[in-house]
PDB file of C-alpha atoms in Angstrom:
ATOM      1  CA  UNK A  25    -115.272 -27.645 -17.187  1.00 57.00           C
ATOM      2  CA  UNK A  26    -116.250 -30.242 -14.578  1.00 55.00           C
ATOM      3  CA  UNK A  27    -113.737 -32.746 -13.237  1.00 56.00           C
ATOM      4  CA  UNK A  28    -114.955 -36.055 -11.822  1.00 54.00           C
ATOM      5  CA  UNK A  29    -113.054 -37.680  -8.988  1.00 56.00           C
ATOM      6  CA  UNK A  30    -114.619 -41.045  -8.290  1.00 52.00           C
ATOM      7  CA  UNK A  31    -112.908 -43.835  -6.451  1.00 46.00           C
ATOM      8  CA  UNK A  32    -109.253 -43.426  -7.371  1.00 48.00           C
ATOM      9  CA  UNK A  33    -108.397 -47.052  -6.596  1.00 50.00           C
ATOM     10  CA  UNK A  34    -109.997 -50.258  -7.913  1.00 49.00           C
ATOM     11  CA  UNK A  35    -110.557 -51.491  -4.365  1.00 50.00           C
ATOM     12  CA  UNK A  36    -112.493 -48.379  -3.346  1.00 54.00           C
ATOM     13  CA  UNK A  37    -114.477 -48.408  -6.585  1.00 50.00           C
ATOM     14  CA  UNK A  38    -115.467 -52.035  -6.008  1.00 49.00           C
ATOM     15  CA  UNK A  39    -116.456 -51.239  -2.444  1.00 53.00           C
ATOM     16  CA  UNK A  40    -118.632 -48.287  -3.520  1.00 53.00           C
ATOM     17  CA  UNK A  41    -120.289 -50.442  -6.154  1.00 46.00           C
ATOM     18  CA  UNK A  42    -120.968 -53.170  -3.579  1.00 48.00           C
ATOM     19  CA  UNK A  43    -122.519 -50.626  -1.201  1.00 50.00           C
ATOM     20  CA  UNK A  44    -124.754 -49.244  -3.931  1.00 45.00           C
ATOM     21  CA  UNK A  45    -126.250 -52.701  -4.452  1.00 40.00           C
ATOM     22  CA  UNK A  46    -127.525 -52.810  -0.885  1.00 46.00           C
ATOM     23  CA  UNK A  47    -130.705 -50.990   0.039  1.00 50.00           C
ATOM     24  CA  UNK A  48    -129.411 -49.829   3.426  1.00 68.00           C
ATOM     25  CA  UNK A  49    -126.719 -47.684   1.800  1.00 84.00           C
ATOM     26  CA  UNK A  50    -128.220 -44.447   0.480  1.00 97.00           C
ATOM     27  CA  UNK A  51    -126.600 -42.355  -2.215  1.00 98.00           C
ATOM     28  CA  UNK A  52    -126.613 -38.680  -1.264  1.00 98.00           C
ATOM     29  CA  UNK A  53    -126.029 -35.827  -3.693  1.00 98.00           C
ATOM     30  CA  UNK A  54    -124.874 -32.492  -2.300  1.00 99.00           C
ATOM     31  CA  UNK A  55    -123.201 -29.289  -3.483  1.00 99.00           C
ATOM     32  CA  UNK A  56    -120.720 -26.844  -1.974  1.00 99.00           C
ATOM     33  CA  UNK A  57    -120.015 -23.336  -3.278  1.00 99.00           C
ATOM     34  CA  UNK A  58    -116.663 -21.698  -2.525  1.00 99.00           C
ATOM     35  CA  UNK A  59    -117.508 -18.060  -1.771  1.00 99.00           C
ATOM     36  CA  UNK A  60    -115.480 -14.988  -0.858  1.00 99.00           C
ATOM     37  CA  UNK A  61    -116.935 -12.311   1.427  1.00 99.00           C
ATOM     38  CA  UNK A  62    -116.591 -10.618   4.796  1.00 99.00           C
ATOM     39  CA  UNK A  63    -117.436 -11.987   8.218  1.00 98.00           C
ATOM     40  CA  UNK A  64    -118.914  -9.608  10.775  1.00 98.00           C
ATOM     41  CA  UNK A  65    -117.470 -10.333  14.217  1.00 98.00           C
ATOM     42  CA  UNK A  66    -119.424  -9.971  17.446  1.00 98.00           C
ATOM     43  CA  UNK A  67    -118.581  -6.255  17.625  1.00 98.00           C
ATOM     44  CA  UNK A  68    -119.359  -5.735  13.892  1.00 98.00           C
ATOM     45  CA  UNK A  69    -115.683  -5.701  12.872  1.00 98.00           C
ATOM     46  CA  UNK A  70    -115.504  -6.760   9.214  1.00 99.00           C
ATOM     47  CA  UNK A  71    -113.014  -9.557   8.482  1.00 99.00           C
ATOM     48  CA  UNK A  72    -112.108 -10.846   4.973  1.00 99.00           C
ATOM     49  CA  UNK A  73    -113.353 -14.409   4.864  1.00 99.00           C
ATOM     50  CA  UNK A  74    -114.228 -17.449   2.751  1.00 99.00           C
ATOM     51  CA  UNK A  75    -116.767 -20.227   3.242  1.00 99.00           C
ATOM     52  CA  UNK A  76    -118.216 -23.388   1.720  1.00 99.00           C
ATOM     53  CA  UNK A  77    -121.893 -22.477   1.292  1.00 99.00           C
ATOM     54  CA  UNK A  78    -125.149 -23.978   0.049  1.00 98.00           C
ATOM     55  CA  UNK A  79    -125.440 -21.418  -2.760  1.00 99.00           C
ATOM     56  CA  UNK A  80    -123.361 -18.749  -4.489  1.00 98.00           C
ATOM     57  CA  UNK A  81    -124.442 -16.259  -1.805  1.00 99.00           C
ATOM     58  CA  UNK A  82    -121.763 -15.796   0.859  1.00 99.00           C
ATOM     59  CA  UNK A  83    -122.581 -16.925   4.411  1.00 98.00           C
ATOM     60  CA  UNK A  84    -119.898 -16.965   7.106  1.00 98.00           C
ATOM     61  CA  UNK A  85    -121.123 -20.355   8.406  1.00 98.00           C
ATOM     62  CA  UNK A  86    -119.752 -23.341   6.506  1.00 99.00           C
ATOM     63  CA  UNK A  87    -122.267 -25.877   5.273  1.00 99.00           C
ATOM     64  CA  UNK A  88    -122.217 -29.269   7.008  1.00 99.00           C
ATOM     65  CA  UNK A  89    -122.215 -32.504   5.013  1.00 99.00           C
ATOM     66  CA  UNK A  90    -124.403 -35.011   6.865  1.00 99.00           C
ATOM     67  CA  UNK A  91    -124.641 -38.705   6.040  1.00 99.00           C
ATOM     68  CA  UNK A  92    -125.135 -42.075   7.698  1.00 98.00           C
ATOM     69  CA  UNK A  93    -122.369 -44.640   8.030  1.00 98.00           C
ATOM     70  CA  UNK A  94    -122.381 -46.709   4.835  1.00 98.00           C
ATOM     71  CA  UNK A  95    -123.915 -43.976   2.670  1.00 98.00           C
ATOM     72  CA  UNK A  96    -122.209 -42.828  -0.515  1.00 98.00           C
ATOM     73  CA  UNK A  97    -121.766 -39.071  -0.861  1.00 99.00           C
ATOM     74  CA  UNK A  98    -121.682 -37.695  -4.415  1.00 99.00           C
ATOM     75  CA  UNK A  99    -120.413 -34.159  -3.934  1.00 99.00           C
ATOM     76  CA  UNK A 100    -120.151 -31.256  -6.357  1.00 99.00           C
ATOM     77  CA  UNK A 101    -117.826 -28.362  -5.431  1.00 99.00           C
ATOM     78  CA  UNK A 102    -118.208 -25.096  -7.350  1.00 99.00           C
ATOM     79  CA  UNK A 103    -115.529 -22.400  -7.172  1.00 99.00           C
ATOM     80  CA  UNK A 104    -117.218 -19.006  -7.555  1.00 99.00           C
ATOM     81  CA  UNK A 105    -113.984 -17.106  -6.835  1.00 98.00           C
ATOM     82  CA  UNK A 106    -111.603 -15.475  -9.328  1.00 97.00           C
ATOM     83  CA  UNK A 107    -108.610 -17.523  -8.126  1.00 98.00           C
ATOM     84  CA  UNK A 108    -107.858 -21.240  -7.930  1.00 98.00           C
ATOM     85  CA  UNK A 109    -108.884 -23.137  -4.804  1.00 98.00           C
ATOM     86  CA  UNK A 110    -108.502 -26.702  -3.582  1.00 98.00           C
ATOM     87  CA  UNK A 111    -110.568 -29.382  -1.880  1.00 99.00           C
ATOM     88  CA  UNK A 112    -109.501 -32.194   0.396  1.00 99.00           C
ATOM     89  CA  UNK A 113    -110.847 -34.324   3.252  1.00 99.00           C
ATOM     90  CA  UNK A 114    -108.367 -34.768   6.069  1.00 98.00           C
ATOM     91  CA  UNK A 115    -107.291 -38.379   6.332  1.00 97.00           C
ATOM     92  CA  UNK A 116    -109.236 -39.547   3.269  1.00 98.00           C
ATOM     93  CA  UNK A 117    -106.975 -41.071   0.566  1.00 97.00           C
ATOM     94  CA  UNK A 118    -106.608 -39.616  -2.918  1.00 96.00           C
ATOM     95  CA  UNK A 119    -109.109 -36.804  -2.462  1.00 97.00           C
ATOM     96  CA  UNK A 120    -106.891 -33.694  -2.821  1.00 97.00           C
ATOM     97  CA  UNK A 121    -107.785 -31.735  -5.959  1.00 98.00           C
ATOM     98  CA  UNK A 122    -107.511 -28.225  -7.373  1.00 98.00           C
ATOM     99  CA  UNK A 123    -110.475 -26.258  -8.717  1.00 99.00           C
ATOM    100  CA  UNK A 124    -109.836 -23.522 -11.250  1.00 98.00           C
ATOM    101  CA  UNK A 125    -111.654 -20.214 -10.927  1.00 98.00           C
ATOM    102  CA  UNK A 126    -115.328 -20.496 -11.916  1.00 97.00           C
ATOM    103  CA  UNK A 127    -114.875 -24.262 -12.307  1.00 98.00           C
ATOM    104  CA  UNK A 128    -116.502 -27.361 -10.798  1.00 98.00           C
ATOM    105  CA  UNK A 129    -115.361 -30.778  -9.553  1.00 98.00           C
ATOM    106  CA  UNK A 130    -117.387 -33.840  -8.613  1.00 98.00           C
ATOM    107  CA  UNK A 131    -116.199 -36.244  -5.918  1.00 98.00           C
ATOM    108  CA  UNK A 132    -117.439 -39.447  -4.303  1.00 98.00           C
ATOM    109  CA  UNK A 133    -116.652 -40.760  -0.836  1.00 98.00           C
ATOM    110  CA  UNK A 134    -118.044 -42.973   1.916  1.00 98.00           C
ATOM    111  CA  UNK A 135    -117.450 -43.793   5.597  1.00 98.00           C
ATOM    112  CA  UNK A 136    -118.286 -47.050   7.337  1.00 97.00           C
ATOM    113  CA  UNK A 137    -118.114 -45.808  10.927  1.00 98.00           C
ATOM    114  CA  UNK A 138    -119.896 -42.924  12.696  1.00 98.00           C
ATOM    115  CA  UNK A 139    -117.813 -39.875  13.551  1.00 99.00           C
ATOM    116  CA  UNK A 140    -116.824 -36.406  12.380  1.00 99.00           C
ATOM    117  CA  UNK A 141    -114.324 -35.355   9.719  1.00 99.00           C
ATOM    118  CA  UNK A 142    -113.034 -32.129   8.158  1.00 99.00           C
ATOM    119  CA  UNK A 143    -113.157 -31.022   4.527  1.00 99.00           C
ATOM    120  CA  UNK A 144    -111.071 -27.998   3.623  1.00 99.00           C
ATOM    121  CA  UNK A 145    -109.098 -26.027   1.048  1.00 99.00           C
ATOM    122  CA  UNK A 146    -105.400 -27.002   1.371  1.00 98.00           C
ATOM    123  CA  UNK A 147    -104.147 -24.498  -1.219  1.00 97.00           C
ATOM    124  CA  UNK A 148    -102.285 -21.225  -0.535  1.00 96.00           C
ATOM    125  CA  UNK A 149    -100.331 -23.063   2.219  1.00 95.00           C
ATOM    126  CA  UNK A 150    -103.695 -23.627   3.912  1.00 95.00           C
ATOM    127  CA  UNK A 151    -104.203 -19.863   4.087  1.00 97.00           C
ATOM    128  CA  UNK A 152    -107.685 -20.238   2.616  1.00 98.00           C
ATOM    129  CA  UNK A 153    -108.454 -22.942   5.170  1.00 98.00           C
ATOM    130  CA  UNK A 154    -107.471 -20.549   7.961  1.00 98.00           C
ATOM    131  CA  UNK A 155    -109.623 -17.841   6.361  1.00 98.00           C
ATOM    132  CA  UNK A 156    -112.737 -19.980   6.552  1.00 99.00           C
ATOM    133  CA  UNK A 157    -112.675 -22.742   3.955  1.00 99.00           C
ATOM    134  CA  UNK A 158    -113.075 -25.701   6.319  1.00 99.00           C
ATOM    135  CA  UNK A 159    -116.250 -27.535   7.224  1.00 99.00           C
ATOM    136  CA  UNK A 160    -117.580 -30.618   8.950  1.00 99.00           C
ATOM    137  CA  UNK A 161    -118.585 -34.027   7.667  1.00 99.00           C
ATOM    138  CA  UNK A 162    -121.033 -35.662  10.081  1.00 99.00           C
ATOM    139  CA  UNK A 163    -121.312 -39.449   9.835  1.00 99.00           C
ATOM    140  CA  UNK A 164    -124.188 -40.735  11.957  1.00 98.00           C
ATOM    141  CA  UNK A 165    -125.166 -44.140  13.222  1.00 97.00           C
ATOM    142  CA  UNK A 166    -128.330 -44.875  11.194  1.00 96.00           C
ATOM    143  CA  UNK A 167    -129.898 -46.567  14.229  1.00 96.00           C
ATOM    144  CA  UNK A 168    -129.314 -43.614  16.569  1.00 97.00           C
ATOM    145  CA  UNK A 169    -132.224 -41.567  17.926  1.00 98.00           C
ATOM    146  CA  UNK A 170    -129.998 -38.966  19.618  1.00 99.00           C
ATOM    147  CA  UNK A 171    -130.422 -35.212  19.278  1.00 99.00           C
ATOM    148  CA  UNK A 172    -127.469 -33.779  17.352  1.00 99.00           C
ATOM    149  CA  UNK A 173    -125.567 -30.488  17.694  1.00 99.00           C
ATOM    150  CA  UNK A 174    -122.608 -29.196  15.694  1.00 99.00           C
ATOM    151  CA  UNK A 175    -119.652 -26.991  16.685  1.00 99.00           C
ATOM    152  CA  UNK A 176    -117.124 -25.793  14.102  1.00 99.00           C
ATOM    153  CA  UNK A 177    -114.570 -23.937  16.226  1.00 99.00           C
ATOM    154  CA  UNK A 178    -112.224 -21.306  14.856  1.00 98.00           C
ATOM    155  CA  UNK A 179    -110.204 -18.243  15.787  1.00 98.00           C
ATOM    156  CA  UNK A 180    -109.355 -15.137  13.770  1.00 99.00           C
ATOM    157  CA  UNK A 181    -106.662 -12.441  13.725  1.00 99.00           C
ATOM    158  CA  UNK A 182    -107.931  -9.526  11.685  1.00 99.00           C
ATOM    159  CA  UNK A 183    -104.503  -8.365  10.467  1.00 98.00           C
ATOM    160  CA  UNK A 184    -103.688 -11.879   9.210  1.00 98.00           C
ATOM    161  CA  UNK A 185    -106.954 -12.146   7.283  1.00 98.00           C
ATOM    162  CA  UNK A 186    -106.353  -8.767   5.687  1.00 98.00           C
ATOM    163  CA  UNK A 187    -102.792  -9.673   4.668  1.00 98.00           C
ATOM    164  CA  UNK A 188    -103.736 -13.103   3.283  1.00 98.00           C
ATOM    165  CA  UNK A 189    -106.667 -11.572   1.416  1.00 97.00           C
ATOM    166  CA  UNK A 190    -104.138  -9.428  -0.449  1.00 96.00           C
ATOM    167  CA  UNK A 191    -102.018 -12.462  -1.287  1.00 95.00           C
ATOM    168  CA  UNK A 192     -99.310 -11.681   1.280  1.00 96.00           C
ATOM    169  CA  UNK A 193     -97.686 -14.169   3.642  1.00 94.00           C
ATOM    170  CA  UNK A 194     -97.909 -14.095   7.435  1.00 97.00           C
ATOM    171  CA  UNK A 195     -95.643 -15.215  10.270  1.00 97.00           C
ATOM    172  CA  UNK A 196     -97.569 -17.721  12.358  1.00 96.00           C
ATOM    173  CA  UNK A 197     -95.134 -17.155  15.233  1.00 96.00           C
ATOM    174  CA  UNK A 198     -96.869 -13.793  15.639  1.00 97.00           C
ATOM    175  CA  UNK A 199    -100.372 -15.249  15.691  1.00 98.00           C
ATOM    176  CA  UNK A 200    -102.488 -13.678  18.450  1.00 98.00           C
ATOM    177  CA  UNK A 201    -106.171 -14.048  17.499  1.00 98.00           C
ATOM    178  CA  UNK A 202    -108.691 -11.285  18.154  1.00 97.00           C
ATOM    179  CA  UNK A 203    -111.918 -13.268  17.792  1.00 99.00           C
ATOM    180  CA  UNK A 204    -113.077 -16.806  18.600  1.00 99.00           C
ATOM    181  CA  UNK A 205    -116.148 -18.403  17.045  1.00 99.00           C
ATOM    182  CA  UNK A 206    -118.333 -21.494  16.930  1.00 99.00           C
ATOM    183  CA  UNK A 207    -120.134 -21.876  13.583  1.00 99.00           C
ATOM    184  CA  UNK A 208    -118.951 -18.346  12.766  1.00 98.00           C
ATOM    185  CA  UNK A 209    -120.639 -16.863  15.847  1.00 98.00           C
ATOM    186  CA  UNK A 210    -119.524 -15.721  19.296  1.00 98.00           C
ATOM    187  CA  UNK A 211    -121.321 -15.174  22.570  1.00 98.00           C
ATOM    188  CA  UNK A 212    -124.060 -13.955  22.863  1.00 98.00           C
ATOM    189  CA  UNK A 213    -125.109 -14.692  19.247  1.00 98.00           C
ATOM    190  CA  UNK A 214    -124.078 -18.364  19.420  1.00 98.00           C
ATOM    191  CA  UNK A 215    -126.880 -19.026  21.919  1.00 96.00           C
ATOM    192  CA  UNK A 216    -129.371 -18.248  19.142  1.00 97.00           C
ATOM    193  CA  UNK A 217    -127.886 -20.962  16.901  1.00 98.00           C
ATOM    194  CA  UNK A 218    -130.240 -23.931  17.200  1.00 98.00           C
ATOM    195  CA  UNK A 219    -127.589 -26.197  15.646  1.00 98.00           C
ATOM    196  CA  UNK A 220    -125.066 -25.269  18.342  1.00 98.00           C
ATOM    197  CA  UNK A 221    -126.865 -24.473  21.593  1.00 98.00           C
ATOM    198  CA  UNK A 222    -127.737 -27.718  23.348  1.00 99.00           C
ATOM    199  CA  UNK A 223    -131.340 -27.766  24.551  1.00 99.00           C
ATOM    200  CA  UNK A 224    -132.816 -30.957  25.946  1.00 99.00           C
ATOM    201  CA  UNK A 225    -134.285 -32.804  28.901  1.00 99.00           C
ATOM    202  CA  UNK A 226    -132.996 -35.006  31.676  1.00 99.00           C
ATOM    203  CA  UNK A 227    -132.433 -38.509  30.295  1.00 99.00           C
ATOM    204  CA  UNK A 228    -132.107 -37.429  26.651  1.00 99.00           C
ATOM    205  CA  UNK A 229    -129.274 -38.809  24.538  1.00 99.00           C
ATOM    206  CA  UNK A 230    -127.419 -35.880  22.962  1.00 99.00           C
ATOM    207  CA  UNK A 231    -124.513 -36.030  20.523  1.00 99.00           C
ATOM    208  CA  UNK A 232    -122.191 -33.049  20.050  1.00 99.00           C
ATOM    209  CA  UNK A 233    -120.004 -33.065  16.934  1.00 99.00           C
ATOM    210  CA  UNK A 234    -116.945 -30.818  17.351  1.00 99.00           C
ATOM    211  CA  UNK A 235    -114.275 -29.915  14.804  1.00 99.00           C
ATOM    212  CA  UNK A 236    -111.428 -27.442  15.227  1.00 99.00           C
ATOM    213  CA  UNK A 237    -110.702 -25.814  11.873  1.00 99.00           C
ATOM    214  CA  UNK A 238    -108.550 -23.058  13.347  1.00 98.00           C
ATOM    215  CA  UNK A 239    -104.843 -22.866  14.158  1.00 98.00           C
ATOM    216  CA  UNK A 240    -105.006 -23.132  17.957  1.00 97.00           C
ATOM    217  CA  UNK A 241    -105.802 -25.867  20.451  1.00 98.00           C
ATOM    218  CA  UNK A 242    -109.236 -25.407  22.038  1.00 98.00           C
ATOM    219  CA  UNK A 243    -109.908 -27.135  25.363  1.00 98.00           C
ATOM    220  CA  UNK A 244    -113.675 -27.227  25.809  1.00 99.00           C
ATOM    221  CA  UNK A 245    -114.941 -27.361  29.388  1.00 99.00           C
ATOM    222  CA  UNK A 246    -118.488 -28.354  30.355  1.00 99.00           C
ATOM    223  CA  UNK A 247    -120.072 -27.318  33.642  1.00 98.00           C
ATOM    224  CA  UNK A 248    -122.735 -29.504  35.241  1.00 98.00           C
ATOM    225  CA  UNK A 249    -122.105 -32.790  33.425  1.00 99.00           C
ATOM    226  CA  UNK A 250    -119.588 -35.374  32.334  1.00 99.00           C
ATOM    227  CA  UNK A 251    -119.711 -36.466  28.698  1.00 99.00           C
ATOM    228  CA  UNK A 252    -118.482 -39.629  26.989  1.00 99.00           C
ATOM    229  CA  UNK A 253    -116.103 -39.604  24.030  1.00 99.00           C
ATOM    230  CA  UNK A 254    -117.727 -41.446  21.108  1.00 99.00           C
ATOM    231  CA  UNK A 255    -114.985 -40.789  18.539  1.00 99.00           C
ATOM    232  CA  UNK A 256    -111.735 -38.852  18.279  1.00 99.00           C
ATOM    233  CA  UNK A 257    -109.609 -38.449  15.165  1.00 98.00           C
ATOM    234  CA  UNK A 258    -106.439 -37.647  17.149  1.00 98.00           C
ATOM    235  CA  UNK A 259    -106.880 -40.002  20.100  1.00 98.00           C
ATOM    236  CA  UNK A 260    -109.067 -42.968  19.051  1.00 98.00           C
ATOM    237  CA  UNK A 261    -107.851 -44.806  22.157  1.00 98.00           C
ATOM    238  CA  UNK A 262    -109.739 -42.222  24.260  1.00 98.00           C
ATOM    239  CA  UNK A 263    -113.138 -43.474  23.057  1.00 98.00           C
ATOM    240  CA  UNK A 264    -115.327 -44.384  26.022  1.00 98.00           C
ATOM    241  CA  UNK A 265    -113.700 -41.985  28.480  1.00 98.00           C
ATOM    242  CA  UNK A 266    -116.031 -39.797  30.526  1.00 99.00           C
ATOM    243  CA  UNK A 267    -114.958 -36.364  31.723  1.00 98.00           C
ATOM    244  CA  UNK A 268    -115.823 -32.658  31.571  1.00 98.00           C
ATOM    245  CA  UNK A 269    -112.943 -31.144  29.566  1.00 99.00           C
ATOM    246  CA  UNK A 270    -111.940 -32.089  26.026  1.00 99.00           C
ATOM    247  CA  UNK A 271    -108.906 -30.743  24.136  1.00 98.00           C
ATOM    248  CA  UNK A 272    -109.645 -30.468  20.425  1.00 99.00           C
ATOM    249  CA  UNK A 273    -106.461 -29.976  18.423  1.00 99.00           C
ATOM    250  CA  UNK A 274    -106.172 -28.018  15.185  1.00 98.00           C
ATOM    251  CA  UNK A 275    -107.763 -29.900  12.276  1.00 99.00           C
ATOM    252  CA  UNK A 276    -109.075 -32.676  14.523  1.00 99.00           C
ATOM    253  CA  UNK A 277    -112.585 -33.843  15.436  1.00 99.00           C
ATOM    254  CA  UNK A 278    -114.248 -35.174  18.589  1.00 99.00           C
ATOM    255  CA  UNK A 279    -117.798 -36.512  19.026  1.00 99.00           C
ATOM    256  CA  UNK A 280    -119.307 -36.488  22.530  1.00 99.00           C
ATOM    257  CA  UNK A 281    -122.378 -38.063  24.077  1.00 99.00           C
ATOM    258  CA  UNK A 282    -124.279 -36.293  26.846  1.00 99.00           C
ATOM    259  CA  UNK A 283    -127.080 -37.894  28.879  1.00 99.00           C
ATOM    260  CA  UNK A 284    -128.137 -35.142  31.342  1.00 99.00           C
ATOM    261  CA  UNK A 285    -128.824 -36.304  34.877  1.00 98.00           C
ATOM    262  CA  UNK A 286    -130.034 -32.971  36.268  1.00 98.00           C
ATOM    263  CA  UNK A 287    -131.935 -29.936  34.973  1.00 99.00           C
ATOM    264  CA  UNK A 288    -130.453 -26.460  34.736  1.00 98.00           C
ATOM    265  CA  UNK A 289    -128.527 -24.021  32.593  1.00 98.00           C
ATOM    266  CA  UNK A 290    -124.791 -24.666  32.569  1.00 98.00           C
ATOM    267  CA  UNK A 291    -121.962 -22.860  30.763  1.00 98.00           C
ATOM    268  CA  UNK A 292    -119.572 -24.359  28.229  1.00 99.00           C
ATOM    269  CA  UNK A 293    -116.388 -22.487  27.333  1.00 98.00           C
ATOM    270  CA  UNK A 294    -112.797 -22.768  26.179  1.00 98.00           C
ATOM    271  CA  UNK A 295    -110.481 -23.327  29.167  1.00 96.00           C
ATOM    272  CA  UNK A 296    -108.071 -20.872  27.538  1.00 94.00           C
ATOM    273  CA  UNK A 297    -109.878 -17.784  28.787  1.00 93.00           C
ATOM    274  CA  UNK A 298    -108.435 -15.601  26.010  1.00 97.00           C
ATOM    275  CA  UNK A 299    -110.662 -17.608  23.671  1.00 98.00           C
ATOM    276  CA  UNK A 300    -113.705 -16.575  25.698  1.00 98.00           C
ATOM    277  CA  UNK A 301    -113.105 -12.962  24.626  1.00 98.00           C
ATOM    278  CA  UNK A 302    -113.818 -11.165  21.370  1.00 98.00           C
ATOM    279  CA  UNK A 303    -112.161  -7.907  20.417  1.00 97.00           C
ATOM    280  CA  UNK A 304    -110.693  -7.904  23.958  1.00 96.00           C
ATOM    281  CA  UNK A 305    -114.201  -7.983  25.474  1.00 97.00           C
ATOM    282  CA  UNK A 306    -115.152 -10.826  27.837  1.00 97.00           C
ATOM    283  CA  UNK A 307    -117.163 -13.090  27.406  1.00 97.00           C
ATOM    284  CA  UNK A 308    -117.661 -12.371  23.678  1.00 98.00           C
ATOM    285  CA  UNK A 309    -115.915 -15.515  22.470  1.00 98.00           C
ATOM    286  CA  UNK A 310    -116.301 -19.285  22.797  1.00 99.00           C
ATOM    287  CA  UNK A 311    -118.969 -19.323  25.458  1.00 98.00           C
ATOM    288  CA  UNK A 312    -122.444 -20.799  25.341  1.00 98.00           C
ATOM    289  CA  UNK A 313    -124.816 -22.585  27.692  1.00 98.00           C
ATOM    290  CA  UNK A 314    -126.574 -25.937  27.907  1.00 98.00           C
ATOM    291  CA  UNK A 315    -130.274 -25.630  28.718  1.00 99.00           C
ATOM    292  CA  UNK A 316    -131.735 -28.803  30.237  1.00 99.00           C
ATOM    293  CA  UNK A 317    -135.286 -29.092  31.647  1.00 98.00           C
TER     294      UNK A 317
END
């Protein structure tokens, strides 16, 4: 059975209808599959995991939903698992819904301003969100010509994933992650991700969309450049600030603009150096480089 969740308020419905009448507002149809599988960490450790994917085949990297400001997203979410899951968009009103096993829901939403947002599974006390079911909504300025890169940051404690996968509870006071990833990958593999590794030229305009779908604060430090905050879900009053280190809190999003003023290869890493490790090996965690010619 398919459930339809359109605008849940008359005001939002009227607004969506108004947008649809205007040629500049595209209607985008997309689909997410909720899949269960195992994530291979940087040292090939197998971790029970979930993800929102483009098909019913499990992939540890969550699909991104990309739209322009003013577009209308018509989204279908298919639960391929044998247990109930949920779907919500953080901060978006009246979106939270449950999806029975092997069932489907259809949802509609829109954003009027560029930025980044998080969709996720809030069920099981957000245990499924911690285990992977959290992705990024990218809302672009339709007039922008910037190059775009995407970082979905997360950390993982193997014993917690194994316990939650069996339906058990965990004590978050004893949370000491073993692995740290961007788009499901750690160093050195993350540098092969063309959606994550920033490659450009002096004078380019580059936008980096960052979401933290893990449990821990990640303070991302850039060598070589200062970047400007374009949007921040936690600190909107920080927009316009230029610096080289950006704290991204759990379940928050930050969008940065980089205009390189010098060529070179410069590292980017979490200022919490534990997060630069993976399986106790340094630097097999949140570490990648910018490559500017």
